[in-house]
Short mmCIF file of C-alpha atoms (C1' of nucleotides) in Angstrom, two decimals:
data_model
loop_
_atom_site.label_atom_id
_atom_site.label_comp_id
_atom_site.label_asym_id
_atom_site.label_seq_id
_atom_site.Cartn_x
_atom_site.Cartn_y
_atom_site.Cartn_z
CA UNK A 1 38.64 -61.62 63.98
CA UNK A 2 35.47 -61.16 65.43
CA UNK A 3 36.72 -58.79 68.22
CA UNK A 4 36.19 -55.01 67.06
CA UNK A 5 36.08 -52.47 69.61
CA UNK A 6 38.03 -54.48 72.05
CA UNK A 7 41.52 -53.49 70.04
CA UNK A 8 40.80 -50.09 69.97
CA UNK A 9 41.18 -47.90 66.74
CA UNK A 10 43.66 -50.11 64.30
CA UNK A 11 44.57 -47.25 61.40
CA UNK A 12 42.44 -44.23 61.17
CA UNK A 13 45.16 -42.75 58.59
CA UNK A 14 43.63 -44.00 55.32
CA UNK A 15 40.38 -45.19 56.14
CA UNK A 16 36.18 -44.09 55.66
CA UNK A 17 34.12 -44.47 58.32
CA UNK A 18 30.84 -45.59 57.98
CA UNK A 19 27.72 -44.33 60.16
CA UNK A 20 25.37 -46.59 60.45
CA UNK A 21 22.02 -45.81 62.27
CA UNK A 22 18.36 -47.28 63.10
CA UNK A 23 20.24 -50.50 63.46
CA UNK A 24 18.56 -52.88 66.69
CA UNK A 25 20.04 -52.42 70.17
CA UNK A 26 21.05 -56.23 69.99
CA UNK A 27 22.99 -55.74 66.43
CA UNK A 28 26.20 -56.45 67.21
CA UNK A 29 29.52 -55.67 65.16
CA UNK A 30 30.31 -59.28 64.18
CA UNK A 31 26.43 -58.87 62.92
CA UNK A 32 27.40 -56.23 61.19
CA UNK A 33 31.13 -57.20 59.85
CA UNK A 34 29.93 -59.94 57.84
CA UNK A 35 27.32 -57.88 56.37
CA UNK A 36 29.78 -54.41 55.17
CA UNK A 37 32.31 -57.15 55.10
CA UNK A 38 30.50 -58.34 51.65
CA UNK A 39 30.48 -55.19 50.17
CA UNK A 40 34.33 -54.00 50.49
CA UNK A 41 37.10 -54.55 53.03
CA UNK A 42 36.66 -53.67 56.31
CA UNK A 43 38.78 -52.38 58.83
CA UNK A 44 36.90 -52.09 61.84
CA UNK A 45 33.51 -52.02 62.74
CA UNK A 46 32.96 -50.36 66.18
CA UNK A 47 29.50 -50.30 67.98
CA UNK A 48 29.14 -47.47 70.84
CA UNK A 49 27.70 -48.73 73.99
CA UNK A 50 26.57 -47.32 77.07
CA UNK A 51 29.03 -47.21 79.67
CA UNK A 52 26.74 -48.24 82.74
CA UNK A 53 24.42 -50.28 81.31
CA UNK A 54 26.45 -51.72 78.02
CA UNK A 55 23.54 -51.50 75.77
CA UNK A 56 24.07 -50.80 72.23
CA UNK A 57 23.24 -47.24 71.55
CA UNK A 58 21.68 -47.96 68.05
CA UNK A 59 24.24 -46.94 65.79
CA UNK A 60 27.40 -48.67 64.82
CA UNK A 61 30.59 -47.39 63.20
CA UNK A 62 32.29 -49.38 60.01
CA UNK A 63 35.70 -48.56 58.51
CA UNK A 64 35.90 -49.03 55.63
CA UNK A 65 39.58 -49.06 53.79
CA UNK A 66 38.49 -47.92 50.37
CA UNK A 67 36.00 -45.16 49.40
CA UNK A 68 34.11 -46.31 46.28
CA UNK A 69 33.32 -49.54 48.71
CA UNK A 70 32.30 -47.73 51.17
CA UNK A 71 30.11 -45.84 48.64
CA UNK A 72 29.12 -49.51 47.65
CA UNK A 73 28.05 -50.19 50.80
CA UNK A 74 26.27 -47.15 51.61
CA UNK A 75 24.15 -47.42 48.30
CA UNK A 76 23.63 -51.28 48.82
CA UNK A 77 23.41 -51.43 52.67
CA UNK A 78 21.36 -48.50 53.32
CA UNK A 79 17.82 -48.77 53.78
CA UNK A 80 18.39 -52.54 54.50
CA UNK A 81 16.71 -54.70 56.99
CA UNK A 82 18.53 -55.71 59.48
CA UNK A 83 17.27 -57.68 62.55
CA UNK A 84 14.07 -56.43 61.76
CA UNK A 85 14.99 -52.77 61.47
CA UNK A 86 15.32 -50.71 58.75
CA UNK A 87 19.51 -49.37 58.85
CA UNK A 88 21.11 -45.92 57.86
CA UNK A 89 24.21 -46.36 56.47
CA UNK A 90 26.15 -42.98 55.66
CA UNK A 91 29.17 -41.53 56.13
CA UNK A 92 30.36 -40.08 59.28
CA UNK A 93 30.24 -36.41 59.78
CA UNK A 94 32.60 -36.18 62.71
CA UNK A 95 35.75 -38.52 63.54
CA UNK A 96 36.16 -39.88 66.56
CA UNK A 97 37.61 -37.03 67.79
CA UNK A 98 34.53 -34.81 66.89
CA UNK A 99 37.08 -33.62 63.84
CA UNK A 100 35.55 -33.00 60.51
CA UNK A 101 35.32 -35.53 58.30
CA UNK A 102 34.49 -35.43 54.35
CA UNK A 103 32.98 -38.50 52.94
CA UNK A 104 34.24 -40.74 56.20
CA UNK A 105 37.84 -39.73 55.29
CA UNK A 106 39.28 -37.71 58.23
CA UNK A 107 40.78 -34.08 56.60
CA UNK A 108 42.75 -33.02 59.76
CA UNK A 109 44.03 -36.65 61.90
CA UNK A 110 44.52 -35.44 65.76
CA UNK A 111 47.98 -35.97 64.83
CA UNK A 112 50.40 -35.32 62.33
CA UNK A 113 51.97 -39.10 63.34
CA UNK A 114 55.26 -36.99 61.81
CA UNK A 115 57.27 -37.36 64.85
CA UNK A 116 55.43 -34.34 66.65
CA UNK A 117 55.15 -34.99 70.44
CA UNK A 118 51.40 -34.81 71.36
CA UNK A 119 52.39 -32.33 73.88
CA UNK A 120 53.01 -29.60 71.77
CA UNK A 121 49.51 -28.16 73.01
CA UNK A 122 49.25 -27.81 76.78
CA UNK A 123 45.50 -28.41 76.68
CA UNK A 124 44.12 -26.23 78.89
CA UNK A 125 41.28 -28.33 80.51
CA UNK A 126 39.68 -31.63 79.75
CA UNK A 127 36.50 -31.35 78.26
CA UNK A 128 36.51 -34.67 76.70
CA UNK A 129 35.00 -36.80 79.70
CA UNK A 130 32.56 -34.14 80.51
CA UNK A 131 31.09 -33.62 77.03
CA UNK A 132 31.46 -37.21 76.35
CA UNK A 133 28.83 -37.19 79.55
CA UNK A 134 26.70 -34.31 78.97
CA UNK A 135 25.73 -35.76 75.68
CA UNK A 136 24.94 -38.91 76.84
CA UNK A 137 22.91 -37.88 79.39
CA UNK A 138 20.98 -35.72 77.35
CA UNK A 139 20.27 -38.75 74.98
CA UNK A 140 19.08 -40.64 77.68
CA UNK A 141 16.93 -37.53 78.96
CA UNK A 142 14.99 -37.45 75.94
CA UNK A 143 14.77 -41.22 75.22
CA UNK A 144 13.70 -41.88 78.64
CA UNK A 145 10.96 -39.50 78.47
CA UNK A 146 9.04 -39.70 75.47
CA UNK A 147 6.18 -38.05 74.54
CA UNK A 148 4.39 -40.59 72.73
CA UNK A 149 2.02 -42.98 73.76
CA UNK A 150 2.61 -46.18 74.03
CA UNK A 151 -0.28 -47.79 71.88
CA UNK A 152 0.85 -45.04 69.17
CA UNK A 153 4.18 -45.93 69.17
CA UNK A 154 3.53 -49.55 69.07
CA UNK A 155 1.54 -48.99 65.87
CA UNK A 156 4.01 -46.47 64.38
CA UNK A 157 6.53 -49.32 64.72
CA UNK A 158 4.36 -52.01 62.80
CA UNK A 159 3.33 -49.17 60.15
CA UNK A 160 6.69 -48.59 59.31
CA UNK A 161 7.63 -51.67 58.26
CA UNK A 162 4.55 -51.32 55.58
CA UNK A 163 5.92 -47.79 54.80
CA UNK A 164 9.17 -49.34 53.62
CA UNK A 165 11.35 -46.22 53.37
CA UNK A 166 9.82 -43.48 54.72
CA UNK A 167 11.47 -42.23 57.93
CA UNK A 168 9.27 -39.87 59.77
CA UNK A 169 11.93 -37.83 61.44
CA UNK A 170 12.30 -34.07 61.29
CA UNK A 171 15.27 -32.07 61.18
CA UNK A 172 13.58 -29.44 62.24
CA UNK A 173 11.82 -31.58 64.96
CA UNK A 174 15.00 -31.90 66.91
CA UNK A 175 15.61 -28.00 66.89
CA UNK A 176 12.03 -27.49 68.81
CA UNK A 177 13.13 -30.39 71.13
CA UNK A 178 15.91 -28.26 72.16
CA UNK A 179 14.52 -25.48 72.24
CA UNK A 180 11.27 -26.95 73.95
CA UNK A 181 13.41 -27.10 76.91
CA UNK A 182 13.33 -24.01 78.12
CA UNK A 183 9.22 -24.20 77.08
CA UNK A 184 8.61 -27.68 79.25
CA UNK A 185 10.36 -25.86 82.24
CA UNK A 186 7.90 -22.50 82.18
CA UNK A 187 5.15 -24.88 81.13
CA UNK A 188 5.98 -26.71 84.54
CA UNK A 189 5.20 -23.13 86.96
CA UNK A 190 2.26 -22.64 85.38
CA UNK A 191 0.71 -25.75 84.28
CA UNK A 192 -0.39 -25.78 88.23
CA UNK A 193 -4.32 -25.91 87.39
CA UNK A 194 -3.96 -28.05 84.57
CA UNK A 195 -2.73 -30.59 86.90
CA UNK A 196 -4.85 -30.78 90.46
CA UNK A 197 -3.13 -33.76 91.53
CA UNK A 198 -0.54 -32.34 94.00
CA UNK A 199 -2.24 -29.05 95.42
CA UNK A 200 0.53 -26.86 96.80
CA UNK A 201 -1.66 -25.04 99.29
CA UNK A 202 -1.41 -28.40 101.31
CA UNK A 203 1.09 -26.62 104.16
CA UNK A 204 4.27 -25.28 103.48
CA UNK A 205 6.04 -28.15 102.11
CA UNK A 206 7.28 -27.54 98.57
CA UNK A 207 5.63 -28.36 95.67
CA UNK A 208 8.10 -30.68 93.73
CA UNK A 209 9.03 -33.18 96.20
CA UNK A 210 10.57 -33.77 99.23
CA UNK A 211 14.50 -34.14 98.59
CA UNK A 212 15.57 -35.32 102.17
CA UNK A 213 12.99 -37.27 103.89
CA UNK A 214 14.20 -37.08 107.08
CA UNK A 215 14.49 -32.96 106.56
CA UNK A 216 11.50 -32.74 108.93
CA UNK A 217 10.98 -35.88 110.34
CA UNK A 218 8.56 -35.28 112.66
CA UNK A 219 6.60 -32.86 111.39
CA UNK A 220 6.65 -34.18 108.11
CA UNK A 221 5.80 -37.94 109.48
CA UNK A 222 2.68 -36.30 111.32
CA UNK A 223 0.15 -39.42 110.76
CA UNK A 224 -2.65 -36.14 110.36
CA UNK A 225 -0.86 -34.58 107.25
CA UNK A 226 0.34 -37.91 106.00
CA UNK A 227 -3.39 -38.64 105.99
CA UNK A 228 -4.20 -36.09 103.90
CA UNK A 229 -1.52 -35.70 101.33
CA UNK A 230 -2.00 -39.58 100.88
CA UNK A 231 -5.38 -39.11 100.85
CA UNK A 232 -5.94 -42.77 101.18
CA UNK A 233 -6.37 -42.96 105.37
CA UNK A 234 -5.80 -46.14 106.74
CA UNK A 235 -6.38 -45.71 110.23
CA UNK A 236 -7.71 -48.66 111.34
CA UNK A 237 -5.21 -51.13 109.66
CA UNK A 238 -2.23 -49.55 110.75
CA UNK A 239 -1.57 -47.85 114.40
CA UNK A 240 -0.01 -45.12 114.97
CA UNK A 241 2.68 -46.81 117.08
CA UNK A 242 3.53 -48.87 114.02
CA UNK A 243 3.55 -46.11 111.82
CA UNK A 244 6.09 -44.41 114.28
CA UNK A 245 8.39 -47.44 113.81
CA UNK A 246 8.31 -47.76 110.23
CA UNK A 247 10.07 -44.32 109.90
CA UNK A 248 11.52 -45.31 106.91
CA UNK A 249 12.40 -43.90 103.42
CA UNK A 250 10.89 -46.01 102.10
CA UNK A 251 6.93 -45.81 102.27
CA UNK A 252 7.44 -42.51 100.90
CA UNK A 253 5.68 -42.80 97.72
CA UNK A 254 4.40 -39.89 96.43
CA UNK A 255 1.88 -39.66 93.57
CA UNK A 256 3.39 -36.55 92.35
CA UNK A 257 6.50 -38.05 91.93
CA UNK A 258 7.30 -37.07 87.83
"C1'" DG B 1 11.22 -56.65 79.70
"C1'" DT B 2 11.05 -51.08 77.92
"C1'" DT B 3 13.96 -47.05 74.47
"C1'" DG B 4 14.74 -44.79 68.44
"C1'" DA B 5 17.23 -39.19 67.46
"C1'" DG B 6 21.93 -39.13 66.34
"C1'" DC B 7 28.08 -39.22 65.29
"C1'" DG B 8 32.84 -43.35 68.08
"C1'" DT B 9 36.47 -46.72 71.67
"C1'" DT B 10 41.72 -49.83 74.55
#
DNA sequence: GTTGAGCGTT
């Protein structure tokens, strides 16, 4: 009963999907189940998670059998707290299949379930797995590497549970996020003097970082031009012979390192 | 320990 997900998709055939959004990363669907559950009947409630770390992904997906309940639910259960967070409910714009949905009700199923073999298209190359990974890598891209500081964001967070309903997200902000992309990597060849911190005249090793440490081990090692990228010399509390032995990976910390 | 725009699985 309190195993969605786990089953896989029960009956897609008849049923509105619900998106749900904004919800906490430790909602779960039973969380969720009871909640829809109130509002109409329920036929699945699936919540996307991360495939290497198993996180929730923020956003959950309810089934709902009938559509005025589902409207119900959207109208009742959107814009409600939940765990502390403020929830989106609306309905799904793609299937699970990335097919085109109206109101949560799939228009063209993935299969005509009319006795067709699946094979009838020879499906020229499998893009599923690989979009399925671009586009979760590029979520994680961007969430990883926010903009925003943290004492803003902190303060955001608090502020927006004063601001009730107000969700400061653009549409048009995502567009210049995307295209920002291509901005953020012509900022990075010339945004040399804005940032002094790793000055590329320093020899002729390159100015992003060293991908193989042990490309030039002994030049690269050289206690002389480790002394002076590192600019922290300390002779006197480390030899030389020592430092010759502790050829490892792993003191190579580099301040210019993202 | 963290995250916050978006669209899904055995």
């Amino acid at each position: 009963m309190s195993h969605f997900g786990r089953a896989g998709p029960p009956d897609i055939r008849d049923t509105y999907s619900l998106l749900v959004l904004n919800i906490t990363f430790r909602t779960t669907a039973d969380d969720l189940f009871p909640l829809f559950d109130k509002y109409g009947k329920v036929v699945d409630v699936f919540i996307p998670r991360d495939r290497r770390t198993g996180d929730s992904r923020g956003f959950a997906f309810v089934r709902y059998k009938y559509a005025d309940e589902a409207q119900k639910a959207v109208d009742k259960l959107d814009g409600r707290v939940v765990d502390g967070r403020e929830i989106m409910v609306q309905f799904a714009k793609y299937g699970p299949d990335a097919e085109r949905i109206h109101k949560g009700r799939i228009l063209e199923p993935v299969e005509k379930l009319k006795g067709r073999s699946r094979s009838r298209s020879p499906r020229p190359s499998s893009r599923h797995r690989d979009d399925y990974r671009d586009r979760d890598y590029r979520r994680r891209n961007r969430s990883r590497s926010r903009d925003r500081s943290d004492h803003e964001r902190h303060r955001g967070r608090d502020r927006d549970r004063y601001r009730s309903r107000s969700r400061s997200k653009s549409p048009d902000y995502r567009r210049e996020r995307r295209r920002g992309r291509y901005d953020d990597d012509d900022k990075d060849r010339s945004r040399s003097p804005k940032r002094s911190v790793s000055p590329p005249a320093r020899g002729s090793v390159s100015p992003r970082k060293s991908l193989s440490p042990r490309r030039t081990p002994s030049r690269s090692r050289s206690p002389v031009a480790r002394a002076e990228k590192e600019r922290s010399p300390t002779p006197k509390s480390v030899s030389p012979r020592g430092r010759s032995e502790s050829r490892s990976p792993s003191p190579q910390r580099s301040d210019a390192d993202e």
